mmCIF file of C-alpha atoms in Angstrom:
data_model
loop_
_atom_site.group_PDB
_atom_site.id
_atom_site.type_symbol
_atom_site.label_atom_id
_atom_site.label_comp_id
_atom_site.label_asym_id
_atom_site.label_seq_id
_atom_site.Cartn_x
_atom_site.Cartn_y
_atom_site.Cartn_z
ATOM 1 C CA UNK A 1 6.839 10.077 -8.918
ATOM 2 C CA UNK A 2 8.775 12.971 -7.488
ATOM 3 C CA UNK A 3 11.942 12.171 -5.558
ATOM 4 C CA UNK A 4 11.259 12.240 -1.838
ATOM 5 C CA UNK A 5 7.629 11.186 -2.180
ATOM 6 C CA UNK A 6 6.662 9.238 0.948
ATOM 7 C CA UNK A 7 5.289 5.709 0.481
ATOM 8 C CA UNK A 8 4.146 3.468 3.321
ATOM 9 C CA UNK A 9 4.305 -0.310 2.916
ATOM 10 C CA UNK A 10 2.142 -2.318 5.329
ATOM 11 C CA UNK A 11 3.138 -5.935 4.771
ATOM 12 C CA UNK A 12 3.785 -8.727 7.287
ATOM 13 C CA UNK A 13 6.091 -10.664 4.957
ATOM 14 C CA UNK A 14 9.415 -8.904 5.560
ATOM 15 C CA UNK A 15 10.972 -10.202 2.331
ATOM 16 C CA UNK A 16 8.163 -8.732 0.211
ATOM 17 C CA UNK A 17 8.235 -5.482 2.194
ATOM 18 C CA UNK A 18 12.002 -5.229 1.719
ATOM 19 C CA UNK A 19 11.788 -5.959 -2.025
ATOM 20 C CA UNK A 20 9.225 -3.195 -2.536
ATOM 21 C CA UNK A 21 11.129 -0.843 -0.219
ATOM 22 C CA UNK A 22 14.384 -1.285 -2.144
ATOM 23 C CA UNK A 23 12.648 -0.787 -5.478
ATOM 24 C CA UNK A 24 10.998 2.432 -4.295
ATOM 25 C CA UNK A 25 14.136 3.781 -2.623
ATOM 26 C CA UNK A 26 16.095 3.056 -5.797
ATOM 27 C CA UNK A 27 13.701 5.464 -7.522
ATOM 28 C CA UNK A 28 14.391 8.183 -4.948
ATOM 29 C CA UNK A 29 11.287 7.747 -2.818
ATOM 30 C CA UNK A 30 11.128 7.845 0.982
ATOM 31 C CA UNK A 31 9.767 4.583 2.345
ATOM 32 C CA UNK A 32 8.597 3.355 5.713
ATOM 33 C CA UNK A 33 7.478 -0.203 6.445
ATOM 34 C CA UNK A 34 4.987 -1.465 9.010
ATOM 35 C CA UNK A 35 4.438 -5.160 9.624
ATOM 36 C CA UNK A 36 0.993 -5.319 11.257
ATOM 37 C CA UNK A 37 -2.314 -3.479 11.091
ATOM 38 C CA UNK A 38 -2.035 -1.319 14.234
ATOM 39 C CA UNK A 39 1.519 -0.234 13.323
ATOM 40 C CA UNK A 40 0.306 0.580 9.814
ATOM 41 C CA UNK A 41 -2.384 2.898 11.181
ATOM 42 C CA UNK A 42 0.154 4.626 13.432
ATOM 43 C CA UNK A 43 2.578 5.003 10.535
ATOM 44 C CA UNK A 44 -0.069 6.699 8.382
ATOM 45 C CA UNK A 45 -0.541 9.298 11.112
ATOM 46 C CA UNK A 46 3.198 9.754 11.825
ATOM 47 C CA UNK A 47 4.679 9.475 8.332
ATOM 48 C CA UNK A 48 1.873 11.164 6.326
ATOM 49 C CA UNK A 49 2.518 9.111 3.171
ATOM 50 C CA UNK A 50 1.471 10.141 -0.316
ATOM 51 C CA UNK A 51 0.315 6.530 -0.860
ATOM 52 C CA UNK A 52 0.019 3.244 1.014
ATOM 53 C CA UNK A 53 0.745 -0.262 -0.271
ATOM 54 C CA UNK A 54 -1.414 -2.430 1.994
ATOM 55 C CA UNK A 55 -1.579 -6.196 2.445
ATOM 56 C CA UNK A 56 -4.887 -7.718 3.574
ATOM 57 C CA UNK A 57 -3.676 -10.594 5.728
ATOM 58 C CA UNK A 58 -1.931 -8.772 8.575
ATOM 59 C CA UNK A 59 -1.547 -9.610 12.262
ATOM 60 C CA UNK A 60 -3.313 -7.455 14.844
ATOM 61 C CA UNK A 61 -5.790 -5.977 12.370
ATOM 62 C CA UNK A 62 -6.210 -7.055 8.775
ATOM 63 C CA UNK A 63 -5.709 -4.674 5.879
ATOM 64 C CA UNK A 64 -9.437 -4.325 5.296
ATOM 65 C CA UNK A 65 -9.785 -3.164 8.917
ATOM 66 C CA UNK A 66 -6.938 -0.683 8.415
ATOM 67 C CA UNK A 67 -8.597 0.620 5.257
ATOM 68 C CA UNK A 68 -11.972 0.964 7.031
ATOM 69 C CA UNK A 69 -10.405 2.897 9.930
ATOM 70 C CA UNK A 70 -8.591 5.245 7.559
ATOM 71 C CA UNK A 71 -11.714 6.021 5.587
ATOM 72 C CA UNK A 72 -13.868 6.376 8.750
ATOM 73 C CA UNK A 73 -11.387 8.990 9.997
ATOM 74 C CA UNK A 74 -11.737 10.851 6.698
ATOM 75 C CA UNK A 75 -8.198 9.992 5.587
ATOM 76 C CA UNK A 76 -8.202 9.888 1.784
ATOM 77 C CA UNK A 77 -4.598 8.689 1.346
ATOM 78 C CA UNK A 78 -4.432 6.593 -1.842
ATOM 79 C CA UNK A 79 -4.246 2.872 -1.062
ATOM 80 C CA UNK A 80 -3.125 0.009 -3.278
ATOM 81 C CA UNK A 81 -4.048 -3.380 -1.871
ATOM 82 C CA UNK A 82 -1.228 -5.864 -2.504
ATOM 83 C CA UNK A 83 -2.419 -9.291 -1.474
ATOM 84 C CA UNK A 84 -2.629 -12.991 -2.207
ATOM 85 C CA UNK A 85 -6.420 -12.827 -1.984
ATOM 86 C CA UNK A 86 -7.484 -12.958 -5.588
ATOM 87 C CA UNK A 87 -11.213 -13.622 -5.729
ATOM 88 C CA UNK A 88 -13.475 -11.108 -7.407
ATOM 89 C CA UNK A 89 -15.387 -10.783 -4.116
ATOM 90 C CA UNK A 90 -12.189 -9.778 -2.261
ATOM 91 C CA UNK A 91 -11.322 -7.209 -4.917
ATOM 92 C CA UNK A 92 -14.823 -5.734 -5.033
ATOM 93 C CA UNK A 93 -15.054 -5.598 -1.230
ATOM 94 C CA UNK A 94 -11.749 -3.712 -0.861
ATOM 95 C CA UNK A 95 -12.491 -1.330 -3.724
ATOM 96 C CA UNK A 96 -15.969 -0.613 -2.360
ATOM 97 C CA UNK A 97 -14.454 0.162 1.063
ATOM 98 C CA UNK A 98 -12.194 2.798 -0.447
ATOM 99 C CA UNK A 99 -9.109 1.110 -1.881
ATOM 100 C CA UNK A 100 -7.889 2.884 -5.000
ATOM 101 C CA UNK A 101 -6.315 -0.132 -6.664
ATOM 102 C CA UNK A 102 -5.809 -3.857 -6.095
ATOM 103 C CA UNK A 103 -2.861 -5.989 -7.154
ATOM 104 C CA UNK A 104 -2.536 -9.699 -6.433
ATOM 105 C CA UNK A 105 0.567 -11.646 -5.414
ATOM 106 C CA UNK A 106 2.701 -12.801 -7.011
ATOM 107 C CA UNK A 107 3.156 -9.438 -8.682
ATOM 108 C CA UNK A 108 5.523 -7.768 -11.108
ATOM 109 C CA UNK A 109 7.398 -4.872 -9.491
ATOM 110 C CA UNK A 110 7.191 -2.822 -12.696
ATOM 111 C CA UNK A 111 3.402 -3.156 -12.663
ATOM 112 C CA UNK A 112 3.284 -2.037 -9.021
ATOM 113 C CA UNK A 113 5.478 0.974 -9.880
ATOM 114 C CA UNK A 114 3.232 1.858 -12.833
ATOM 115 C CA UNK A 115 0.126 1.638 -10.658
ATOM 116 C CA UNK A 116 1.738 3.856 -8.001
ATOM 117 C CA UNK A 117 2.721 6.413 -10.645
ATOM 118 C CA UNK A 118 -0.817 6.452 -12.041
ATOM 119 C CA UNK A 119 -2.326 6.787 -8.580
ATOM 120 C CA UNK A 120 -0.017 9.634 -7.611
ATOM 121 C CA UNK A 121 -0.618 11.451 -10.913
ATOM 122 C CA UNK A 122 -4.323 11.550 -10.070
ATOM 123 C CA UNK A 123 -3.782 12.818 -6.535
ATOM 124 C CA UNK A 124 -0.936 15.320 -6.938
#
């Protein structure tokens, strides 16, 4: 990942958001956090991230709703779902709606970083 690459984290658990933010910033990336669905949608428009790390269970609008809105608007920003929902049906549903990857909590930060690198390699 190139230094300065913009990553948006949409996560209602501030401790998880902060952990991911610090890890990404340590690697030279620019990070913005949003803590609910509507704010996440606004942040995509304002921040123009290279990738989004998106939780499913969000207040205001869940992550699946955010993903649907993005794709309906024609926004192809790469999205990694990062969520506690771990059933095959949840994974398939999100991937079929346009998510690019899906990682369940608890997660290993190195795995998340590797998945972001792979995703950005494909889209750069």
